């Protein structure tokens, strides 16, 4: 699946991790391990188990969040536990998860931009002494 690439986000490492964790939680996947990133020490990692809709098969999903040049890089993989072929189900899951994390991180970036007030113009200096 050459169309699936890592997601590059213009948010902090923690914001990217929080966005991924929120999306996975919202999907009600069972979280097996969740280790937040520690810049300079370790990447963020989320391991979860997703179930297929009809048969309820368990698939393993791993999300890794690590630093990128300007923000964070999110890598996602999904693998079936059973059978030889998943008929593209894991690729579809990865695409959808990447899209949802991108949307969630975009919301975080917008919140951050709104939280930073615009710089007020400097007050005008008086031109000289005023006489009455």
PDB file of C-alpha atoms in Angstrom:
ATOM      1  CA  UNK A   1       0.000   0.000   0.000  1.00  0.00           C
ATOM      2  CA  UNK A   2       2.268   2.773  -1.260  1.00  0.00           C
ATOM      3  CA  UNK A   3      -0.318   5.461  -0.498  1.00  0.00           C
ATOM      4  CA  UNK A   4       0.065   4.942   3.262  1.00  0.00           C
ATOM      5  CA  UNK A   5       2.784   7.172   4.668  1.00  0.00           C
ATOM      6  CA  UNK A   6       3.689   8.530   8.096  1.00  0.00           C
ATOM      7  CA  UNK A   7       1.634  11.507   9.217  1.00  0.00           C
ATOM      8  CA  UNK A   8       3.607  14.714   9.759  1.00  0.00           C
ATOM      9  CA  UNK A   9       1.934  17.162  12.117  1.00  0.00           C
ATOM     10  CA  UNK A  10       2.734  20.762  12.968  1.00  0.00           C
ATOM     11  CA  UNK A  11       1.945  20.286  16.671  1.00  0.00           C
ATOM     12  CA  UNK A  12       3.993  19.375  19.718  1.00  0.00           C
ATOM     13  CA  UNK A  13       4.931  15.781  20.420  1.00  0.00           C
ATOM     14  CA  UNK A  14       2.534  15.684  23.374  1.00  0.00           C
ATOM     15  CA  UNK A  15      -0.351  17.152  21.343  1.00  0.00           C
ATOM     16  CA  UNK A  16       0.162  14.543  18.615  1.00  0.00           C
ATOM     17  CA  UNK A  17       0.234  11.747  21.208  1.00  0.00           C
ATOM     18  CA  UNK A  18      -2.868  13.099  22.976  1.00  0.00           C
ATOM     19  CA  UNK A  19      -4.722  13.351  19.652  1.00  0.00           C
ATOM     20  CA  UNK A  20      -3.875   9.745  18.757  1.00  0.00           C
ATOM     21  CA  UNK A  21      -4.869   8.492  22.213  1.00  0.00           C
ATOM     22  CA  UNK A  22      -8.170  10.403  22.063  1.00  0.00           C
ATOM     23  CA  UNK A  23      -9.045   8.934  18.657  1.00  0.00           C
ATOM     24  CA  UNK A  24      -8.246   5.385  19.787  1.00  0.00           C
ATOM     25  CA  UNK A  25     -10.247   5.865  22.993  1.00  0.00           C
ATOM     26  CA  UNK A  26     -13.195   7.257  21.022  1.00  0.00           C
ATOM     27  CA  UNK A  27     -13.131   4.128  18.840  1.00  0.00           C
ATOM     28  CA  UNK A  28     -13.354   2.020  22.009  1.00  0.00           C
ATOM     29  CA  UNK A  29     -10.341  -0.084  21.125  1.00  0.00           C
ATOM     30  CA  UNK A  30      -8.741  -1.892  24.042  1.00  0.00           C
ATOM     31  CA  UNK A  31      -5.527  -0.081  24.956  1.00  0.00           C
ATOM     32  CA  UNK A  32      -2.831  -2.589  25.886  1.00  0.00           C
ATOM     33  CA  UNK A  33      -0.001  -0.110  26.470  1.00  0.00           C
ATOM     34  CA  UNK A  34       0.232   3.674  26.355  1.00  0.00           C
ATOM     35  CA  UNK A  35       3.557   5.391  26.954  1.00  0.00           C
ATOM     36  CA  UNK A  36       3.613   9.158  26.486  1.00  0.00           C
ATOM     37  CA  UNK A  37       6.607  10.671  24.733  1.00  0.00           C
ATOM     38  CA  UNK A  38       9.532  11.978  26.728  1.00  0.00           C
ATOM     39  CA  UNK A  39      11.459  14.319  24.418  1.00  0.00           C
ATOM     40  CA  UNK A  40      15.069  13.257  24.105  1.00  0.00           C
ATOM     41  CA  UNK A  41      14.398   9.990  25.932  1.00  0.00           C
ATOM     42  CA  UNK A  42      11.674   7.960  24.215  1.00  0.00           C
ATOM     43  CA  UNK A  43       9.006   8.071  21.528  1.00  0.00           C
ATOM     44  CA  UNK A  44       5.326   7.989  22.405  1.00  0.00           C
ATOM     45  CA  UNK A  45       3.762   4.571  21.866  1.00  0.00           C
ATOM     46  CA  UNK A  46       0.190   3.309  21.922  1.00  0.00           C
ATOM     47  CA  UNK A  47      -0.622  -0.374  21.482  1.00  0.00           C
ATOM     48  CA  UNK A  48      -4.271  -1.304  21.081  1.00  0.00           C
ATOM     49  CA  UNK A  49      -6.528  -4.126  19.967  1.00  0.00           C
ATOM     50  CA  UNK A  50      -9.270  -3.401  17.442  1.00  0.00           C
ATOM     51  CA  UNK A  51     -12.057  -5.810  16.569  1.00  0.00           C
ATOM     52  CA  UNK A  52     -13.409  -6.460  13.101  1.00  0.00           C
ATOM     53  CA  UNK A  53     -17.057  -5.399  12.755  1.00  0.00           C
ATOM     54  CA  UNK A  54     -18.749  -8.643  11.727  1.00  0.00           C
ATOM     55  CA  UNK A  55     -16.692 -11.544  13.068  1.00  0.00           C
ATOM     56  CA  UNK A  56     -15.081  -9.738  15.991  1.00  0.00           C
ATOM     57  CA  UNK A  57     -11.555 -10.865  15.121  1.00  0.00           C
ATOM     58  CA  UNK A  58      -8.838  -9.079  17.062  1.00  0.00           C
ATOM     59  CA  UNK A  59      -6.289  -7.003  15.154  1.00  0.00           C
ATOM     60  CA  UNK A  60      -3.225  -5.391  16.716  1.00  0.00           C
ATOM     61  CA  UNK A  61      -2.713  -1.658  16.174  1.00  0.00           C
ATOM     62  CA  UNK A  62       0.446   0.259  17.079  1.00  0.00           C
ATOM     63  CA  UNK A  63       0.885   4.037  16.929  1.00  0.00           C
ATOM     64  CA  UNK A  64       4.312   5.583  17.408  1.00  0.00           C
ATOM     65  CA  UNK A  65       4.765   9.331  17.884  1.00  0.00           C
ATOM     66  CA  UNK A  66       8.246  10.766  17.523  1.00  0.00           C
ATOM     67  CA  UNK A  67       9.848  14.135  16.864  1.00  0.00           C
ATOM     68  CA  UNK A  68      10.007  15.526  13.339  1.00  0.00           C
ATOM     69  CA  UNK A  69      11.762  18.619  12.026  1.00  0.00           C
ATOM     70  CA  UNK A  70       8.801  20.888  12.716  1.00  0.00           C
ATOM     71  CA  UNK A  71       6.443  19.018  14.994  1.00  0.00           C
ATOM     72  CA  UNK A  72       5.677  15.330  15.247  1.00  0.00           C
ATOM     73  CA  UNK A  73       5.699  12.238  13.056  1.00  0.00           C
ATOM     74  CA  UNK A  74       3.012   9.602  13.604  1.00  0.00           C
ATOM     75  CA  UNK A  75       3.574   6.047  12.332  1.00  0.00           C
ATOM     76  CA  UNK A  76       0.668   3.587  12.370  1.00  0.00           C
ATOM     77  CA  UNK A  77       0.538  -0.132  11.695  1.00  0.00           C
ATOM     78  CA  UNK A  78      -2.227  -2.680  11.991  1.00  0.00           C
ATOM     79  CA  UNK A  79      -1.928  -6.463  11.708  1.00  0.00           C
ATOM     80  CA  UNK A  80      -4.432  -9.295  11.794  1.00  0.00           C
ATOM     81  CA  UNK A  81      -3.888 -12.062  14.297  1.00  0.00           C
ATOM     82  CA  UNK A  82      -5.726 -14.643  12.204  1.00  0.00           C
ATOM     83  CA  UNK A  83      -5.572 -15.773   8.589  1.00  0.00           C
ATOM     84  CA  UNK A  84      -3.246 -15.013   5.724  1.00  0.00           C
ATOM     85  CA  UNK A  85      -5.144 -12.179   4.072  1.00  0.00           C
ATOM     86  CA  UNK A  86      -7.283  -9.447   5.535  1.00  0.00           C
ATOM     87  CA  UNK A  87      -8.599  -8.262   2.135  1.00  0.00           C
ATOM     88  CA  UNK A  88      -7.276  -4.758   2.803  1.00  0.00           C
ATOM     89  CA  UNK A  89      -9.032  -4.293   6.153  1.00  0.00           C
ATOM     90  CA  UNK A  90      -5.858  -3.275   8.005  1.00  0.00           C
ATOM     91  CA  UNK A  91      -4.851  -0.813   5.289  1.00  0.00           C
ATOM     92  CA  UNK A  92      -8.313   0.754   5.497  1.00  0.00           C
ATOM     93  CA  UNK A  93      -8.033   0.931   9.272  1.00  0.00           C
ATOM     94  CA  UNK A  94      -4.621   2.637   9.050  1.00  0.00           C
ATOM     95  CA  UNK A  95      -5.882   5.178   6.482  1.00  0.00           C
ATOM     96  CA  UNK A  96      -8.934   6.040   8.594  1.00  0.00           C
ATOM     97  CA  UNK A  97      -6.901   6.275  11.803  1.00  0.00           C
ATOM     98  CA  UNK A  98      -4.318   8.568  10.190  1.00  0.00           C
ATOM     99  CA  UNK A  99      -7.087  10.798   8.841  1.00  0.00           C
ATOM    100  CA  UNK A 100      -8.813  11.006  12.234  1.00  0.00           C
ATOM    101  CA  UNK A 101      -5.552  11.744  14.073  1.00  0.00           C
ATOM    102  CA  UNK A 102      -4.798  14.467  11.516  1.00  0.00           C
ATOM    103  CA  UNK A 103      -8.243  16.008  12.117  1.00  0.00           C
ATOM    104  CA  UNK A 104      -7.877  15.801  15.901  1.00  0.00           C
ATOM    105  CA  UNK A 105      -4.385  17.317  15.823  1.00  0.00           C
ATOM    106  CA  UNK A 106      -5.648  20.090  13.541  1.00  0.00           C
ATOM    107  CA  UNK A 107      -8.249  20.923  16.176  1.00  0.00           C
ATOM    108  CA  UNK A 108      -5.501  21.089  18.811  1.00  0.00           C
ATOM    109  CA  UNK A 109      -3.449  23.410  16.617  1.00  0.00           C
ATOM    110  CA  UNK A 110      -6.463  25.708  16.119  1.00  0.00           C
ATOM    111  CA  UNK A 111      -7.081  25.826  19.889  1.00  0.00           C
ATOM    112  CA  UNK A 112      -3.444  26.732  20.471  1.00  0.00           C
ATOM    113  CA  UNK A 113      -3.583  29.526  17.891  1.00  0.00           C
ATOM    114  CA  UNK A 114      -6.746  30.964  19.453  1.00  0.00           C
ATOM    115  CA  UNK A 115      -5.252  30.787  22.947  1.00  0.00           C
ATOM    116  CA  UNK A 116      -2.342  33.035  21.949  1.00  0.00           C
ATOM    117  CA  UNK A 117      -3.715  36.584  21.884  1.00  0.00           C
ATOM    118  CA  UNK A 118      -2.726  38.831  19.040  1.00  0.00           C
ATOM    119  CA  UNK A 119       0.012  41.253  19.962  1.00  0.00           C
ATOM    120  CA  UNK A 120      -1.507  44.617  20.832  1.00  0.00           C
ATOM    121  CA  UNK A 121      -0.022  47.617  19.078  1.00  0.00           C
ATOM    122  CA  UNK A 122       2.354  49.710  21.151  1.00  0.00           C
ATOM    123  CA  UNK A 123       0.777  52.837  22.645  1.00  0.00           C
ATOM    124  CA  UNK A 124       1.523  56.033  20.762  1.00  0.00           C
ATOM    125  CA  UNK A 125       4.133  58.252  22.318  1.00  0.00           C
ATOM    126  CA  UNK A 126       3.243  61.879  22.895  1.00  0.00           C
ATOM    127  CA  UNK A 127       4.663  64.188  20.239  1.00  0.00           C
ATOM    128  CA  UNK A 128       5.939  66.739  22.665  1.00  0.00           C
ATOM    129  CA  UNK A 129       4.904  68.716  25.696  1.00  0.00           C
ATOM    130  CA  UNK A 130       1.332  69.829  25.560  1.00  0.00           C
ATOM    131  CA  UNK A 131       0.484  73.317  26.772  1.00  0.00           C
ATOM    132  CA  UNK A 132      -2.722  74.482  28.194  1.00  0.00           C
TER     133      UNK A 132
END
